[in-house]
Structures are given as structure tokens and as C-alpha cells.
XYZ file of C-alpha atoms in Angstrom:
706
model
C 147.282 143.882 121.205
C 144.846 141.332 121.477
C 145.445 139.613 124.865
C 143.354 136.863 124.401
C 144.381 134.372 122.038
C 141.411 132.065 120.097
C 142.209 127.901 121.366
C 144.299 126.101 119.233
C 146.472 128.739 118.330
C 149.377 130.612 119.480
C 150.698 134.168 119.813
C 152.769 133.709 116.650
C 152.419 133.067 113.667
C 156.139 132.576 112.026
C 157.605 129.565 113.542
C 154.738 128.475 115.249
C 152.362 127.601 111.613
C 153.878 123.376 112.045
C 152.492 122.668 115.612
C 149.371 124.727 115.064
C 148.319 122.864 111.702
C 148.996 119.438 114.168
C 146.583 120.632 116.751
C 144.385 121.255 113.962
C 144.512 117.993 112.632
C 144.819 116.240 115.528
C 140.899 117.861 116.316
C 139.557 117.111 113.290
C 140.657 113.020 113.651
C 138.585 113.008 117.073
C 135.650 115.120 115.510
C 135.374 112.546 112.375
C 136.484 109.686 115.495
C 133.097 111.055 117.532
C 131.259 111.195 113.644
C 132.112 107.405 113.262
C 131.993 105.831 115.691
C 129.697 108.233 118.315
C 126.479 107.463 119.728
C 124.512 109.291 117.789
C 123.476 108.698 113.652
C 124.390 110.198 111.096
C 124.031 109.921 107.188
C 124.249 111.804 104.121
C 121.872 110.808 101.746
C 121.841 112.211 97.673
C 118.174 113.441 96.867
C 117.278 112.494 94.134
C 113.666 112.220 91.122
C 112.621 108.830 93.225
C 113.072 109.789 96.755
C 116.397 109.874 98.980
C 119.349 107.789 98.623
C 121.753 106.939 100.863
C 125.665 107.752 100.034
C 127.142 107.241 103.648
C 126.315 106.185 107.102
C 127.553 105.915 110.883
C 128.079 102.787 112.322
C 124.579 104.464 114.979
C 122.847 104.853 111.975
C 123.625 101.358 110.219
C 122.620 99.588 113.893
C 119.541 102.106 114.383
C 117.936 101.029 110.890
C 119.274 97.846 109.627
C 120.678 99.216 106.768
C 124.045 99.474 105.477
C 124.809 102.804 102.661
C 125.302 100.149 100.349
C 121.986 98.083 101.085
C 120.565 101.344 101.262
C 121.194 102.848 97.636
C 120.074 100.113 96.715
C 116.584 100.281 98.748
C 115.990 103.474 97.852
C 113.305 104.898 99.691
C 113.947 105.412 103.993
C 110.931 107.166 105.045
C 107.661 105.211 105.819
C 105.609 105.720 103.059
C 102.822 107.299 104.534
C 104.764 110.399 104.702
C 107.368 110.440 102.448
C 105.817 112.701 100.428
C 105.623 115.354 103.151
C 109.051 114.661 104.379
C 110.494 114.892 101.052
C 108.325 118.219 100.336
C 109.905 120.031 103.620
C 113.666 119.000 101.943
C 112.994 120.164 99.059
C 111.932 123.150 100.319
C 114.280 124.243 102.918
C 117.213 123.000 99.667
C 116.027 126.395 98.196
C 117.952 129.148 101.371
C 120.277 126.227 102.031
C 120.447 126.665 105.651
C 120.349 124.121 108.045
C 116.917 122.845 109.890
C 115.233 121.151 112.366
C 113.010 117.823 111.064
C 111.363 114.557 112.492
C 111.830 111.468 110.190
C 109.017 108.821 110.353
C 111.653 106.022 108.653
C 111.465 102.314 108.142
C 113.913 99.974 109.178
C 115.871 97.093 107.646
C 112.661 94.413 109.816
C 109.714 96.273 108.768
C 109.044 98.417 111.919
C 109.027 101.410 112.423
C 110.374 104.308 114.281
C 110.679 108.236 114.555
C 114.324 110.161 114.028
C 114.818 113.646 114.954
C 117.560 115.116 113.106
C 118.770 118.172 112.799
C 120.012 118.676 108.518
C 122.362 120.887 106.644
C 122.265 121.131 102.886
C 125.132 120.412 100.823
C 126.063 121.578 97.308
C 126.639 119.092 94.515
C 128.189 120.441 91.405
C 126.442 123.812 91.899
C 123.391 122.904 93.046
C 122.102 122.219 96.823
C 121.151 118.432 96.492
C 123.647 116.449 99.360
C 122.102 117.085 103.172
C 123.870 115.696 106.493
C 121.870 114.166 108.173
C 122.892 114.308 112.385
C 120.775 112.790 114.552
C 119.126 114.974 117.636
C 117.502 113.093 120.426
C 116.887 109.463 120.602
C 114.596 107.249 118.740
C 111.353 106.585 119.229
C 109.301 104.178 118.115
C 105.765 104.599 116.626
C 102.900 104.395 119.067
C 99.950 101.948 118.201
C 98.064 104.796 116.985
C 100.526 106.280 114.610
C 101.708 102.740 113.954
C 98.422 102.036 112.169
C 97.859 105.271 110.025
C 101.019 105.047 108.875
C 100.094 100.950 107.984
C 96.226 102.648 106.561
C 97.458 105.843 104.448
C 100.110 103.114 102.852
C 97.109 101.066 101.951
C 95.282 103.954 101.029
C 98.116 104.575 98.670
C 98.190 101.826 97.616
C 94.232 101.336 95.791
C 93.956 104.627 94.977
C 97.355 103.478 92.051
C 95.274 99.886 92.133
C 92.163 102.132 90.861
C 94.269 104.705 88.452
C 96.283 101.707 86.456
C 92.679 100.065 86.102
C 91.134 102.573 84.711
C 94.276 103.681 82.734
C 94.329 100.304 81.200
C 90.772 100.757 79.673
C 86.870 99.914 79.118
C 87.589 96.589 80.657
C 84.306 94.750 81.269
C 84.928 93.708 84.527
C 87.615 96.482 85.691
C 85.359 97.662 88.740
C 85.647 93.980 90.153
C 88.817 94.614 90.212
C 88.547 98.207 91.504
C 86.488 96.900 94.532
C 88.660 93.712 95.023
C 91.381 96.486 95.476
C 90.206 98.200 98.137
C 88.834 95.905 100.231
C 91.901 94.118 99.479
C 93.908 96.056 103.011
C 90.940 99.218 103.467
C 87.130 98.530 103.439
C 85.024 95.184 104.268
C 83.344 95.369 101.505
C 82.998 97.812 98.406
C 79.482 97.942 95.413
C 78.696 100.027 92.067
C 75.428 100.389 90.870
C 73.426 102.406 88.189
C 70.206 102.852 88.644
C 68.137 101.472 84.574
C 64.271 101.901 85.650
C 65.364 99.898 89.176
C 69.033 99.986 90.838
C 71.069 97.232 89.392
C 74.462 96.187 90.708
C 77.481 96.893 87.593
C 80.546 95.586 87.017
C 82.326 97.865 84.156
C 82.466 101.360 82.824
C 80.627 100.461 80.250
C 77.402 99.431 82.224
C 75.870 102.928 82.010
C 74.304 103.835 78.297
C 74.270 106.410 76.116
C 71.436 108.417 77.214
C 71.968 108.131 81.105
C 72.866 111.365 82.489
C 71.205 113.592 79.562
C 68.148 112.628 81.579
C 67.928 112.689 85.232
C 65.788 110.755 87.546
C 62.295 111.125 87.304
C 59.320 110.442 89.923
C 60.746 111.480 93.211
C 57.995 113.161 94.332
C 58.445 112.303 98.148
C 60.760 113.683 101.009
C 65.227 113.641 100.986
C 64.252 112.186 104.411
C 62.016 109.327 103.259
C 64.219 108.554 100.428
C 68.040 109.785 100.943
C 70.061 108.200 98.181
C 67.063 109.135 95.836
C 67.926 113.097 96.631
C 71.656 111.926 95.890
C 70.935 110.298 92.518
C 68.915 113.270 91.266
C 71.152 116.056 92.605
C 74.610 114.240 93.836
C 74.908 117.261 96.056
C 76.571 115.431 98.762
C 80.263 114.145 98.763
C 79.099 111.215 100.574
C 76.287 110.446 102.688
C 75.894 106.886 105.630
C 72.693 104.745 104.837
C 71.345 102.518 107.534
C 71.129 98.680 106.169
C 69.261 98.143 108.990
C 66.501 101.245 108.804
C 62.997 100.821 106.776
C 62.826 102.847 103.750
C 59.431 104.048 101.775
C 58.968 100.232 99.627
C 60.704 100.747 96.034
C 62.184 104.043 96.852
C 65.908 104.143 95.371
C 67.185 103.772 99.298
C 65.029 100.602 100.044
C 66.776 99.049 96.451
C 70.157 99.265 97.614
C 69.519 98.678 101.113
C 68.152 95.060 99.905
C 71.259 95.052 96.796
C 74.127 95.766 99.965
C 71.997 93.208 102.169
C 72.319 90.381 99.530
C 75.707 91.006 98.449
C 76.495 90.767 102.362
C 74.772 87.997 102.855
C 73.971 90.281 106.400
C 77.456 88.926 107.099
C 78.061 89.077 111.359
C 81.602 90.704 111.251
C 80.205 93.359 108.954
C 78.835 97.089 109.772
C 74.885 97.721 109.465
C 76.081 100.826 107.642
C 76.807 101.526 104.332
C 79.030 104.744 102.702
C 77.013 105.684 100.101
C 79.086 108.661 97.236
C 77.511 109.986 93.921
C 79.319 109.058 90.300
C 79.197 112.056 88.817
C 79.484 113.035 85.228
C 79.999 115.923 82.972
C 75.497 115.363 82.481
C 74.486 114.508 85.817
C 75.002 111.624 88.157
C 75.904 108.091 86.425
C 75.264 105.428 89.614
C 76.262 104.790 93.305
C 79.474 103.192 94.926
C 79.443 101.988 98.520
C 81.730 100.724 100.764
C 81.189 98.986 104.368
C 83.672 100.063 106.666
C 85.758 97.801 108.609
C 83.835 96.613 112.178
C 86.824 96.009 114.080
C 87.778 99.401 114.735
C 86.967 102.680 113.246
C 88.361 103.893 109.668
C 91.267 106.816 109.223
C 90.287 109.744 107.612
C 91.845 108.734 104.569
C 89.203 105.827 104.313
C 86.485 109.077 103.425
C 89.079 110.837 100.726
C 89.516 107.635 99.054
C 86.385 106.912 98.662
C 86.023 110.379 96.821
C 88.202 110.360 94.583
C 87.544 106.773 93.766
C 83.508 107.943 92.968
C 84.992 110.745 91.024
C 87.810 108.842 89.096
C 85.382 106.097 88.259
C 82.170 108.426 87.663
C 84.193 110.691 85.134
C 85.602 107.373 83.422
C 82.371 106.095 83.369
C 80.981 109.230 81.633
C 84.493 109.104 79.169
C 82.813 105.557 77.791
C 79.879 106.738 77.684
C 80.447 110.058 75.134
C 82.177 107.216 73.260
C 79.557 104.970 73.241
C 77.223 108.152 72.155
C 80.345 109.131 69.202
C 79.741 105.637 68.132
C 76.426 105.439 68.120
C 75.835 109.219 65.614
C 78.341 108.286 63.325
C 76.416 104.603 62.921
C 73.426 106.570 62.570
C 75.261 108.875 60.113
C 76.320 105.749 58.382
C 72.788 104.139 58.047
C 71.958 106.953 57.141
C 73.583 107.593 53.869
C 72.411 103.478 53.198
C 69.636 103.260 51.174
C 65.880 101.923 52.080
C 65.657 98.802 50.281
C 63.012 98.293 47.240
C 59.805 96.212 48.066
C 61.321 92.464 46.252
C 58.771 89.903 45.480
C 60.451 87.980 43.247
C 63.607 87.368 44.878
C 64.731 86.400 48.818
C 67.406 88.448 49.232
C 69.175 89.753 52.201
C 71.619 92.343 53.649
C 73.711 93.118 56.254
C 75.595 96.237 57.413
C 78.938 96.409 59.771
C 81.004 99.123 60.690
C 84.307 98.901 62.355
C 84.051 99.122 66.097
C 87.021 100.409 66.059
C 86.135 103.882 65.000
C 84.222 106.748 65.887
C 83.913 107.842 62.435
C 81.765 106.705 59.356
C 83.469 104.796 56.592
C 82.656 103.774 53.262
C 81.396 100.773 52.599
C 78.313 100.252 50.632
C 75.063 98.534 49.149
C 72.192 98.551 46.769
C 69.366 96.448 45.922
C 66.620 98.483 43.341
C 64.345 97.276 41.429
C 64.988 98.979 38.420
C 61.247 97.703 35.798
C 60.509 95.062 33.076
C 61.605 92.446 36.634
C 65.546 93.932 36.159
C 66.361 93.988 39.268
C 69.712 95.735 40.364
C 72.307 94.636 43.027
C 75.599 96.565 43.904
C 78.339 96.146 46.658
C 80.929 98.786 46.866
C 83.629 100.521 48.448
C 85.473 103.771 49.168
C 89.043 103.413 50.734
C 88.894 105.430 53.652
C 86.527 106.104 57.536
C 86.123 109.471 57.428
C 83.500 112.310 55.924
C 85.376 112.390 52.919
C 85.199 108.701 52.096
C 81.616 108.675 53.186
C 80.853 112.034 50.919
C 82.492 109.665 47.813
C 79.967 106.432 48.908
C 77.295 108.723 48.451
C 78.292 110.315 45.544
C 78.515 107.095 43.714
C 75.734 105.508 44.865
C 73.267 108.105 43.541
C 75.424 108.699 39.890
C 74.796 104.527 39.552
C 71.334 104.796 40.680
C 70.004 107.019 38.155
C 72.849 105.443 35.115
C 71.232 101.681 36.616
C 67.659 103.454 36.057
C 68.574 104.895 32.137
C 70.967 101.915 31.612
C 70.066 98.115 32.480
C 74.245 96.885 30.766
C 76.140 96.868 34.077
C 79.731 97.095 31.708
C 78.273 100.067 30.206
C 76.311 101.805 33.776
C 80.233 101.553 34.294
C 81.507 102.866 31.595
C 79.480 106.295 32.520
C 80.232 106.301 35.955
C 84.050 105.981 35.522
C 83.150 109.326 33.017
C 81.666 111.420 35.532
C 84.160 110.078 38.271
C 86.836 112.563 37.593
C 84.500 115.295 37.005
C 82.959 114.998 40.609
C 86.422 115.046 42.065
C 86.426 111.884 43.450
C 90.116 111.720 45.011
C 89.527 108.274 46.860
C 90.226 105.022 45.761
C 86.875 103.382 45.000
C 86.257 99.655 43.952
C 82.788 98.182 43.472
C 80.606 95.440 41.445
C 77.521 95.862 39.532
C 74.904 93.256 39.429
C 71.674 93.017 37.419
C 68.916 90.331 37.971
C 66.361 89.078 34.839
C 64.085 86.457 34.994
C 64.324 84.127 32.102
C 62.222 84.579 29.253
C 62.148 80.370 28.228
C 62.617 78.514 31.205
C 60.507 79.588 34.769
C 62.242 80.123 37.562
C 65.435 80.824 35.523
C 67.312 84.181 36.234
C 70.407 85.747 34.008
C 72.764 87.189 35.857
C 74.781 90.046 34.641
C 76.968 91.338 36.577
C 80.653 93.893 35.528
C 83.642 94.503 38.498
C 85.409 97.396 39.059
C 88.626 96.293 40.905
C 86.303 94.892 43.619
C 86.491 90.976 44.925
C 84.669 88.434 43.266
C 81.047 87.260 44.279
C 80.281 84.058 44.212
C 77.487 81.933 42.983
C 76.820 78.553 44.480
C 74.197 76.602 41.794
C 73.772 72.535 41.861
C 76.392 72.063 45.016
C 79.301 73.958 43.358
C 80.702 77.366 43.763
C 81.704 79.956 41.097
C 83.468 83.106 41.275
C 82.177 86.100 39.402
C 85.697 86.530 37.945
C 85.154 87.459 34.288
C 84.369 91.010 33.154
C 86.859 92.500 35.462
C 88.508 96.096 35.063
C 90.604 98.236 37.870
C 88.934 100.767 40.392
C 86.410 103.503 39.647
C 87.796 106.504 37.654
C 90.267 104.656 35.907
C 89.100 103.211 33.066
C 90.448 103.193 29.740
C 85.890 104.051 28.550
C 84.573 100.797 27.981
C 84.070 98.114 30.659
C 82.645 94.286 29.662
C 79.896 92.751 31.000
C 79.382 88.756 31.743
C 76.923 86.836 32.313
C 75.661 83.391 34.488
C 72.418 81.296 34.796
C 70.970 81.078 37.464
C 68.748 78.339 38.463
C 65.312 77.913 40.927
C 67.518 77.482 44.805
C 71.034 78.812 43.890
C 73.124 81.874 45.631
C 74.477 84.788 45.012
C 76.325 87.092 47.397
C 78.126 89.493 47.105
C 80.734 91.054 49.789
C 83.306 94.312 50.760
C 86.395 92.494 51.899
C 85.747 93.379 55.658
C 83.887 90.595 55.520
C 86.605 87.726 54.310
C 89.953 89.976 55.497
C 92.249 89.538 58.855
C 95.523 91.346 59.758
C 96.826 87.718 60.121
C 95.182 86.365 56.995
C 95.253 87.385 53.553
C 92.326 88.478 51.552
C 93.111 85.355 49.321
C 92.358 82.963 51.870
C 89.225 84.663 53.926
C 87.835 84.164 49.615
C 88.630 80.254 49.828
C 87.546 80.315 53.079
C 84.088 81.771 51.700
C 83.564 79.924 49.311
C 84.062 76.261 51.624
C 81.276 78.418 54.053
C 78.678 78.691 50.877
C 78.498 76.133 50.624
C 76.737 74.173 53.202
C 75.481 77.569 54.195
C 73.009 76.758 50.541
C 71.396 74.682 51.993
C 69.566 76.839 54.395
C 66.159 77.372 53.597
C 66.201 81.409 52.735
C 68.739 84.071 51.887
C 68.467 85.107 55.761
C 69.363 81.717 56.514
C 72.433 81.430 54.001
C 73.426 85.096 55.649
C 73.642 84.254 59.485
C 75.520 80.995 58.584
C 78.178 83.512 57.126
C 78.935 85.722 59.627
C 78.452 82.566 62.354
C 81.744 81.197 60.325
C 83.031 84.777 60.541
C 82.356 85.442 63.930
C 85.536 87.444 64.511
C 85.201 90.943 65.511
C 85.703 93.046 61.865
C 88.621 95.353 61.508
C 86.950 97.050 58.685
C 83.422 98.112 57.334
C 81.259 94.935 56.364
C 78.619 95.352 53.658
C 76.968 91.809 52.633
C 74.242 91.568 49.945
C 72.591 87.692 49.502
C 69.868 86.641 47.127
C 68.335 83.901 46.725
C 66.353 82.499 43.839
C 63.693 80.828 45.400
C 62.555 77.245 44.532
C 59.618 76.384 42.558
C 58.296 74.096 45.423
C 58.966 76.847 47.797
C 56.493 79.572 45.164
C 58.550 82.710 43.766
C 56.204 84.899 45.377
C 55.928 83.863 49.253
C 59.817 82.978 49.694
C 60.774 86.377 48.069
C 58.298 88.283 49.695
C 60.410 90.812 52.263
C 60.181 94.483 53.957
C 62.689 96.325 55.445
C 61.863 100.128 57.312
C 64.471 102.018 59.417
C 62.716 103.146 62.408
C 63.523 106.323 65.152
C 64.410 105.612 68.717
C 61.120 107.392 69.503
C 58.524 106.133 71.183
C 55.832 106.552 68.408
C 58.043 104.077 66.604
C 56.305 101.225 68.021
C 53.028 101.914 66.790
C 54.357 103.016 63.188
C 55.864 99.594 63.292
C 52.873 97.455 64.289
C 51.036 99.296 60.994
C 52.994 98.740 58.792
C 53.829 94.929 59.314
C 49.669 94.851 60.013
C 49.486 96.137 56.133
C 52.751 93.981 54.735
C 50.868 90.701 56.146
C 47.423 91.646 55.346
C 48.423 91.920 51.598
C 50.683 88.394 52.245
C 47.481 86.920 53.163
C 49.051 85.870 56.920
C 47.204 86.364 59.869
C 48.690 89.927 61.390
C 47.877 89.404 65.593
C 51.149 87.351 66.510
C 53.070 88.869 63.769
C 52.035 92.393 65.388
C 52.759 91.201 68.764
C 56.264 90.049 68.246
C 57.104 93.190 66.537
C 55.929 95.495 68.865
C 57.240 94.136 71.639
C 60.399 93.858 70.366
C 60.402 97.390 69.046
C 59.881 98.891 72.329
C 62.673 96.505 73.452
C 64.515 98.651 71.227
C 63.544 101.402 71.396
C 63.522 101.760 75.022
C 66.688 99.945 75.587
C 69.216 100.468 72.118
C 70.848 103.006 70.958
C 70.273 104.541 67.405
C 67.884 103.903 64.898
C 65.652 100.537 64.886
C 65.808 98.557 61.610
C 62.645 95.980 61.398
C 63.049 93.374 58.693
C 59.863 91.386 57.801
C 59.895 88.246 55.828
C 57.506 85.880 54.136
C 59.626 82.476 54.484
C 56.938 80.573 53.066
C 56.223 78.715 56.383
C 55.855 81.406 58.078
C 56.692 85.067 59.121
C 60.736 86.264 60.181
C 61.364 89.353 62.399
C 64.579 91.152 62.923
C 65.083 93.593 64.794
C 68.656 95.515 65.255
C 69.569 98.284 67.628
C 73.032 99.813 68.286
C 73.042 98.348 71.946
C 75.434 94.917 71.817
C 73.914 93.720 75.460
C 71.555 90.881 74.799
C 67.757 90.671 75.685
C 67.164 88.831 78.984
C 64.130 87.701 81.159
C 63.625 90.709 83.919
C 62.660 89.504 87.097
C 59.227 91.230 89.069
C 60.126 94.283 91.432
C 58.143 96.230 92.959
C 59.191 99.824 91.438
C 59.595 98.412 87.299
C 56.618 98.884 85.873
C 56.701 96.063 82.336
C 59.636 94.437 81.528
C 58.427 91.360 80.651
C 58.269 91.185 77.083
C 60.892 88.617 76.192
C 58.673 86.226 78.016
C 55.846 87.095 75.667
C 57.811 86.392 72.840
C 59.093 82.595 73.938
C 55.637 81.654 74.382
C 54.478 82.965 70.574
C 57.757 82.109 68.480
C 61.318 81.335 68.391
C 63.581 83.143 68.714
C 66.946 84.276 69.179
C 69.792 86.984 68.489
C 73.181 87.476 66.932
C 75.864 90.524 66.935
C 75.751 93.097 65.043
C 78.275 95.746 64.356
C 77.940 97.479 67.536
C 74.778 96.307 68.104
C 72.546 93.117 67.525
C 69.926 92.000 66.492
C 67.133 90.008 67.826
C 64.979 87.413 65.426
C 61.794 86.037 65.587
C 60.243 82.657 63.276
C 56.244 82.285 63.530
C 55.537 79.789 61.660
C 52.384 78.376 59.479
C 49.259 81.353 60.015
C 49.103 80.630 63.891
C 46.360 83.310 65.654
C 46.800 85.056 68.977
C 44.529 82.697 71.025
C 43.581 84.058 74.397
C 43.323 82.518 77.670
C 39.895 82.335 79.852
C 41.953 81.195 83.063
C 43.677 83.875 85.134
């Protein structure tokens, strides 16, 4: 028999069961009283997806933290923000075995002060899973030391800034995204922040789309001096370092990347007395190389915590990848547009009519589309013009467009009657197995054999929007001779006829010009009628086309193809006003030499002095090759009172005057153009058109003055 009885028990477990139960209940009540009203904080929390949720707390816990259970549930998190992930990870790790463990918890009181609470934590199972924990204070709470307080605050601000960076990048290609990121980083962490890229010289940038598609594929060249003389240049070439420090008061090699960056930062910060004279620089890396630089200045009143460097590197990495994504997307757009334009025709030289054409892909699609146009000389003074649309924005639509264009050109050279041409085309569509619906309007223009200066317009339409003719202040729709879509004809299509007088204007277009999501197509056509009445007063077809584009300036929601034909007036001379040339040039430096030769030959055939025109074309084409994207389109027109030049490329950034810089060679082309001609620019699809007008027979005057 055991001579030692356990505390609270008697030797008999029969008649004394009642008194023993009462003792146990008294003991439980005493323990509960200590837990509920004792000096040690006790809390019960649940581990939820968003953190710890307070379920119950005793009086001591409420006094220490300032939270009741109800308030804790509403607040959700009790742990200091800088330590949440660490504390939650440790709790989750011990939840696997269910054993009690000791834990130091940095806590954020209700009044905003932070304390450190040591506790013993006991996991408990709820519905078969360990997700409830009982915290029992093991030592008096301690206030967070000043350096610890700074670290916690800095960690919280670092995480908030990084979250803001991620949000800005995730939202899209905002042109001011880098400005927003800089503002977020400077709110609590850095004293100053800036982003830069290299475009022959370093320049500040504000958007993720500030780097061209070419940057990153061609590494920076021309650095022959040592890394010590130009550490920033080394960072741009190879980007081997995660970050480097740049002394803003040091003297670097003139024209070097280090000197340029120091000058840019000093100019941006205006050498503020409270700012450090040292910047930290990190590379913005893309998949193909370094795309730019990120520079920050730390606060001057204290040394930044380690999180500052990590924040700089993390931000630079995210921004670099985002810029690279934008660059690759732009390159995809350029490739798609290049393919689309390659399928569009080179216009025949038509001296007898004033012809202007325009094509713009839908910028929302990085794919080829099915809109197309063609203007061709058919012989015997007959001019053929067509505008069509194949449904879709993919390679199949483009292939169908190419087939239709080729077959129609073949039939048009054999048959001059538009209705007969489309009837023949109907029979071919089924055999070509074109499964996409296609619409088009085909017209021929032939000078009148009776009245000089007048022309006869014949046309036939296959499910397409009606073309418009402006004559004598009235607009006539080409609504006759309409038929079903291509491939759905019954074997007979009609031809309608309209007379055209000198000065009349004809416009053919696709629905992308007039249709919008918030505007039905018939309202767009009505609006185009009004615009054409005013635009017909322009002196040439190019002026009419520009006026139409200005009035329909909203970004296109579909591809656009437009053909404007103006019958030259007798006063202007049929042989001069309609003279027009158009060339497609490769985005290569030898295109500048070819462009000069082509325009010189054209001007000589028009009895125009080529000197000024040749120089202007040289400058505009050189800019398009160096700074544009995709192929370069060069258009030249004799307007009767001078020569009009248009150069189109795929870069939407307008031409600018560059300030002189020691590291830049050239860059003054637009000043030359401005001295010799009237000039301007307009958006064109995803790119732009830069135009210039040379009036009269202007010749190049070379000044002898310095």
C-alpha cells in the first residue's frame, strides 16, 4: 500500500468522492481567479489566414496592450508590422508538433507605442487542427529600445514602400509610373530618388515606356577609359554590381557617364544643404542588358538601416523587369506593324490625280489585321482604287487580305468595270477557301473624253461602308451598286457612275475611322460627312486627310485605312498638283543616302530645285532611322506652290530640339529643318508623321558669316 497520498486526495475513493470533487472545483476556481485577475497577461488567439485574431484576454493583458478581445478581433493584428512575418512563421512551425514553446513578441499597443512581451505559448486543437494558441506572460513587458523602435518603424515603411512599388508596376504602363514610385520611396525611406536611361547621353525618365525597343540589345559602346575613371559607365556596360556609391562632389572624366549622372543629380537636388553628398546607384537590368539606372540619396540625419539597400535593389530589379517587359511588348507591336505594312502596296506613281493614303493599326492588338487599300495605274489613263476589310486581327486575316489584294489587282488589270471585277473575285473567294468575311469598295477613275479636267468615277461595293464624294459644296454617298460581302454574291454585281469635276474630293475608308464603342457607325458616317464638307476647302489631298484625322483624333478601336483622291483644279495645273511619290525605307543608316537620291531624281523630273528638299529629307529620315521604330515611309508631293515632305516612323515621341552637350555629336537636325521650311507632326497609329512644306523654288543659301 502506498503510504503517500497525492495532494487533494484521500486514501479512500468510495464514500469520500463528494468531498474530493469539491476540493478539485475549489482548486480550479482558484486557478481561474489567478488567470483572470492575476498580474500576468493571458490571451487566447486563433491563427487565421490574415494573422492572429484575439479571442479572449484577461484583465492584465488588456491593461498592458490597451485592447479588449472585441477590439482585437476588429483590429486583426497585434504584432508590430516589422515582425509579423517572423512571428507568424515561428507560431506556424510549432503548430505542427503541438508542443509548448517560448516566444518573444514585439507588440503594438492601442496607443501606438511598441513593447516586447515574453510569453509561453501552448497550442490547442480546434476541430482536429491546431490553430488556437494560449499566450501566458513569462516576464514583465519591456519598452522597445530607441534603436529597435527606429528599426521597426523603418521596416514598416520599407515594406509599405515596396508594396506601393509593386502596385504601381502591376497597374500598367503609366507614363508617370517612375515619378509615383520615386514619391513613394521618398515619403519615409529616402531623401531623394531618380531614374535614368542612356539615349546617346544620360537623361531622366518618368515612365516604364521610356526605353526604346533597341535598348538592351546593343550594349553601350565607346568606353575606353578605366573603371576607376567612370564607375557608372562600367555599371551601364555590364551591371556586375548590385549597387555602388557615387560621390556627388568628385570630379570625373568630362562626358563620362559618372560625370553626367552626378551633374543630373546635383541639378535635380539643387545641392540641398540637408542632403548627403553621396548617391547610391543600382542598375535597371533587363533580359538583354542594363536598361538604365536608379539613384537614391539616404537621409542625412541618420544612417539608413540595412533594409534601405535591400529596398533599392528590389525596386531596381522590379522596375528593370517591368521596363524590359514594356520594351519587348513595343518590339512585338513594331514587328506586327512591320509585317502589316509589308503587306500593303507601294503606290504607283500617279501624276494626273492628287492621292493621299493612310493606314493605322489598332494599338491594342500586337497582331496583324485585315484592313487594306490600294491605288494602281491600270493604263489608258485609268486609275483603280480599293479599300477593304477582312474580319479579324490575326495572321489568317492578314493572309486573306493579301490573297484578295493580289487577285483583285490581277482582275483589275484585265477588266476596268468594277462590277465585273468583283463578280470575278466572288468566284475565286470560294476556291481560295477564305473563311473570313470580307468587305471592300472598288472604284476606277478615268478622265473625261469630252470635258477637259473632268473625270468619271465608276464603283462597286461588297458590303462595305459607302465612300463619300464632295462636289460643289455637297456630299454624295456612294450608296449605289451595293452588294453582299465577298464570296456571297450571286454571280452578278452592278456598277454605279458619278462625274467628278476639278476640285472634287473622293474618300474611301474602313469602319475603324468612324466607329467607336460609344458611337454607332451610322453616327460616325454622318460626322464624316460634316467634316468632309469643311475639309474639301484644303488645297490638296494631304490637307483633306490631315483635317479628317484631326477631327477623328480619338485612339482607334480598330484598324484604319483611308484613301483620299482630289481631282486637280484647272488653275493649279493638272500636271503639277497631282505629282506624288512614296517610298518605304529600311530602318538602316544607308536609307538616308537612298532617300536623298530618290528625292533628287523626283525634284529634277518636276523641274524643282532639289537642294533644300534633299537636305530636309536627309535630316528627317536620319531622325526616323536613329530614334524611330520599324520601317520608314517617305512621301513627297508637288503641291503646285512648293513641295510637301512626310516621313513616318513607329515611334510616337515627337521630334524635339536638343540642347548642346559635350558627349553628343550632332542632334541639331530640327533646327535646320525649322530654318528652311514650315514643319509639324501628327500621331499615326502607334507612331508619328513629321511633315515639312518647302514653298516655291527655294534654293539653299549658304551664309559666309561664322
